PDB file of C-alpha atoms in Angstrom:
ATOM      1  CA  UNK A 278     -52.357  29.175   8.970  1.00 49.00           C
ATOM      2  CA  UNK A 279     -53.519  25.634   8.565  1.00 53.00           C
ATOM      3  CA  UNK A 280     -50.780  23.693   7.622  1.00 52.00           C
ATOM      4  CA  UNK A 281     -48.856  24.230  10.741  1.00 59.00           C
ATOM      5  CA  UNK A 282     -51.542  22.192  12.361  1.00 58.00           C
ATOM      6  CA  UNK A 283     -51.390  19.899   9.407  1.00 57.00           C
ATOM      7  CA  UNK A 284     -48.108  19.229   9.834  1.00 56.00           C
ATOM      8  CA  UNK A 285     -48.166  18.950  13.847  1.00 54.00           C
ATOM      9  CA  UNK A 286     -51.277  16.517  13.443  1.00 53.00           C
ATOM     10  CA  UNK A 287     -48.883  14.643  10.772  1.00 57.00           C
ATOM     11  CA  UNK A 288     -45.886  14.432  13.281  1.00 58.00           C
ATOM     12  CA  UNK A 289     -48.202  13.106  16.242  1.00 58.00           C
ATOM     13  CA  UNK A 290     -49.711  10.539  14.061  1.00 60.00           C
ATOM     14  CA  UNK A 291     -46.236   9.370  12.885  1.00 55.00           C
ATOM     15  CA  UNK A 292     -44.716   9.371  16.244  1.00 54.00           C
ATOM     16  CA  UNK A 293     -47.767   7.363  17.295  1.00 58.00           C
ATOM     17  CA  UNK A 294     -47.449   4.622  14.977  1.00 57.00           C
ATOM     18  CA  UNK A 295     -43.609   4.414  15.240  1.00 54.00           C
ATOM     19  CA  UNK A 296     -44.008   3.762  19.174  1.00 47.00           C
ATOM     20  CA  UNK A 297     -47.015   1.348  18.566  1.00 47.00           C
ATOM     21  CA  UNK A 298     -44.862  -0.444  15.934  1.00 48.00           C
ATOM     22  CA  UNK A 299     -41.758  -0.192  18.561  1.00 45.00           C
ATOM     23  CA  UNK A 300     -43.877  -1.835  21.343  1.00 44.00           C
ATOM     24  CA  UNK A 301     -44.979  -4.644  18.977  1.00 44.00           C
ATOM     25  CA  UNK A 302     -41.357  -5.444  18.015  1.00 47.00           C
ATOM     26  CA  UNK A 303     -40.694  -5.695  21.569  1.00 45.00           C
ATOM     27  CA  UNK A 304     -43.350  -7.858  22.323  1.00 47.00           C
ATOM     28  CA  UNK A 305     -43.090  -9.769  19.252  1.00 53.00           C
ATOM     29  CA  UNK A 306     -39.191 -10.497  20.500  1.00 72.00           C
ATOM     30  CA  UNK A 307     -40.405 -11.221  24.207  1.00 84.00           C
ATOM     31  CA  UNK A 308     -42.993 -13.613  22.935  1.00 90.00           C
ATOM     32  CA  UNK A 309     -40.932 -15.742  20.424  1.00 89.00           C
ATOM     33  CA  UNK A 310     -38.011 -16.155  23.016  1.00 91.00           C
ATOM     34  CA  UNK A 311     -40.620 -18.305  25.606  1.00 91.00           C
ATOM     35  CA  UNK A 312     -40.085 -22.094  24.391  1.00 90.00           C
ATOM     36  CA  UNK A 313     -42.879 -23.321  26.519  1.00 90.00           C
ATOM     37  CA  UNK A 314     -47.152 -22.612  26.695  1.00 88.00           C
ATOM     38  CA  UNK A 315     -46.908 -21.652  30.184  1.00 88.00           C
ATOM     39  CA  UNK A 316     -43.908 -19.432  29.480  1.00 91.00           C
ATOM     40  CA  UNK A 317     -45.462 -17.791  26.877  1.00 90.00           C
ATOM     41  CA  UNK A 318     -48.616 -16.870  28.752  1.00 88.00           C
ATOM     42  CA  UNK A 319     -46.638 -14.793  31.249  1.00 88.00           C
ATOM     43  CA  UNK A 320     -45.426 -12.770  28.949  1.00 85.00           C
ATOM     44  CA  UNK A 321     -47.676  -9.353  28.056  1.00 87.00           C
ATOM     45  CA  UNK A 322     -49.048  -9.721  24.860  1.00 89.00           C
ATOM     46  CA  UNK A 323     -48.554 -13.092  23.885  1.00 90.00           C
ATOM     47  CA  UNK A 324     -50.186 -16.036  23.514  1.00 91.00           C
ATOM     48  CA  UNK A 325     -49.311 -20.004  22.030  1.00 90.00           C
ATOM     49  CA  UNK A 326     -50.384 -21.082  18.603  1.00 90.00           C
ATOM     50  CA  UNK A 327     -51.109 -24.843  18.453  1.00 84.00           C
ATOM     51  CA  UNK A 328     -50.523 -24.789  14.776  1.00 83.00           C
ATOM     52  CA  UNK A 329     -46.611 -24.252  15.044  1.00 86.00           C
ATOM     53  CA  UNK A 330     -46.440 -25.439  18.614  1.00 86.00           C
ATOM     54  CA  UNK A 331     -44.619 -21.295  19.699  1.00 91.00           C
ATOM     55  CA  UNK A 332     -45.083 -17.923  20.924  1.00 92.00           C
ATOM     56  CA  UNK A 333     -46.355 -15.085  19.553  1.00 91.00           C
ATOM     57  CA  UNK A 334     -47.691 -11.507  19.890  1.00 90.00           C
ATOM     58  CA  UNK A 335     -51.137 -11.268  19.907  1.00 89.00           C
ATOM     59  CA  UNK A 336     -52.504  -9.712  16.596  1.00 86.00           C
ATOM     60  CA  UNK A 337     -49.046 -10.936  14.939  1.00 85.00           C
ATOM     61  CA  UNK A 338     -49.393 -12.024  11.214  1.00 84.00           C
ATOM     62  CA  UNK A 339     -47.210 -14.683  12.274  1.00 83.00           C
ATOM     63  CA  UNK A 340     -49.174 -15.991  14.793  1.00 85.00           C
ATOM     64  CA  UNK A 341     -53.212 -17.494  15.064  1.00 87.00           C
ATOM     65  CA  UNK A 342     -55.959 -15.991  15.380  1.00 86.00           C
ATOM     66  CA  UNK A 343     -56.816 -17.678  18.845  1.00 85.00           C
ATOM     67  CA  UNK A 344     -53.988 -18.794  21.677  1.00 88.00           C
ATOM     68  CA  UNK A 345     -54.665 -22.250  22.787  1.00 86.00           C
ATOM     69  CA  UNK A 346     -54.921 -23.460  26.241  1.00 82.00           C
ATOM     70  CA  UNK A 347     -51.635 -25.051  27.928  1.00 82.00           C
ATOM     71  CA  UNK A 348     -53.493 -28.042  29.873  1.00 74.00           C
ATOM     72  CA  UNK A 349     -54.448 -30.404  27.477  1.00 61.00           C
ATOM     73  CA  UNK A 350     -58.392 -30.610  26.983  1.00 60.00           C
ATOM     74  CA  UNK A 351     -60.290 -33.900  26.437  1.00 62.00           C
ATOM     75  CA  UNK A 352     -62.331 -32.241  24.690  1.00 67.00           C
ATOM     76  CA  UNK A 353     -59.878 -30.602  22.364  1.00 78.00           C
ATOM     77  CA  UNK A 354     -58.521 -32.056  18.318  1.00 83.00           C
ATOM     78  CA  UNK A 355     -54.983 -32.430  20.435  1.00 81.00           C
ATOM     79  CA  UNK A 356     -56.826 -34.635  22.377  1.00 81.00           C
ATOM     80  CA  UNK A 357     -57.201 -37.115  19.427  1.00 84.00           C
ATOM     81  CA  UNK A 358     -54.390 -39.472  19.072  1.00 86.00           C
ATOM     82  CA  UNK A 359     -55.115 -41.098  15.307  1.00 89.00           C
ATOM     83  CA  UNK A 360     -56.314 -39.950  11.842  1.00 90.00           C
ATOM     84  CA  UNK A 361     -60.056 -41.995  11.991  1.00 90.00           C
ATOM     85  CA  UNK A 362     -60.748 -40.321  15.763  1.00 87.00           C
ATOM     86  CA  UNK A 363     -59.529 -36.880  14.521  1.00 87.00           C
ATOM     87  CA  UNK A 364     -61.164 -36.884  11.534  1.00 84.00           C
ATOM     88  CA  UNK A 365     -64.896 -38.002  12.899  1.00 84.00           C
ATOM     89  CA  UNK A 366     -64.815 -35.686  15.878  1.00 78.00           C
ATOM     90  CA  UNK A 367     -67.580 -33.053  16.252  1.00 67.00           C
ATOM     91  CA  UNK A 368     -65.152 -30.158  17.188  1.00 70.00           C
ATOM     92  CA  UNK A 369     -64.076 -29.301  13.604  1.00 81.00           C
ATOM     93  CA  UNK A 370     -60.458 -30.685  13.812  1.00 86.00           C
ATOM     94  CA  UNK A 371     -58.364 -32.008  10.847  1.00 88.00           C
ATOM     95  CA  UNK A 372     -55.463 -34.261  10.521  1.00 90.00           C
ATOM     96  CA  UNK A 373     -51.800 -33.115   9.969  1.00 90.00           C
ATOM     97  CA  UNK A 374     -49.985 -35.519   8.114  1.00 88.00           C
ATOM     98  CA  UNK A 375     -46.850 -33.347   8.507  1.00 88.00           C
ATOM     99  CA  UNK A 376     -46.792 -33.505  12.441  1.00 89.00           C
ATOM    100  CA  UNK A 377     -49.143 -36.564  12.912  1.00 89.00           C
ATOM    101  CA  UNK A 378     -51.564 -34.767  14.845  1.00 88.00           C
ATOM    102  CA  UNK A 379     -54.916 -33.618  15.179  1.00 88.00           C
ATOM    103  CA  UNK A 380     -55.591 -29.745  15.211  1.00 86.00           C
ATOM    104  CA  UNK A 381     -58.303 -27.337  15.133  1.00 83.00           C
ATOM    105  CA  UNK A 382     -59.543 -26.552  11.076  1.00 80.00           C
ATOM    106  CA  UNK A 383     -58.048 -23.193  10.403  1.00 75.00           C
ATOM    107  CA  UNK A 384     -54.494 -23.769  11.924  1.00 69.00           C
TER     108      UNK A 384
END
């Protein structure tokens, strides 16, 4: 008499996950069609990575950890305009040959 509820719990779970997974698609596809920070902010769910300069859904594996602000910050590593300046800032930023620019360690 168990494994009717078994199985009923199993299907719930399933359908669960597939409509999660369905919602982060969606989201996913809303985010990475903004082109712009302030675009991508009002979309739900998404935030900008400063490491590849996009969109993405929050909690996306192809996205950061943290969404970065769209004003510029003088107080930010985007803020820094050269290698020496980057490099002996106190906010834990790192040069990008690759880009020229300065970015938070981690991205």
């Amino acid at each position: 008499s168990d494994v009717p509820i078994e199985k009923s719990l199993s299907k719930e779970r399933n359908h669960e996950e597939e409509h999660n997974l369905a919602i982060l698609t969606l989201e996913s596809d809303s985010c990475a069609s903004q082109t712009t920070c302030t675009d991508c902010y009002t979309s739900t769910g998404c935030h900008w990575c400063e490491s590849d300069n996009a969109c993405h859904a929050k909690a996306s594996v192809y996205g950061c950890l943290d969404g970065a602000s769209c004003t510029p910050n003088q107080n930010s590593c985007a803020s820094h305009t050269d290698c020496a300046e980057c490099y002996h800032s106190s906010l834990g930023c790192h040069w990008c040959e690759s880009d020229n620019a300065c970015h938070a360690k981690g991205s």
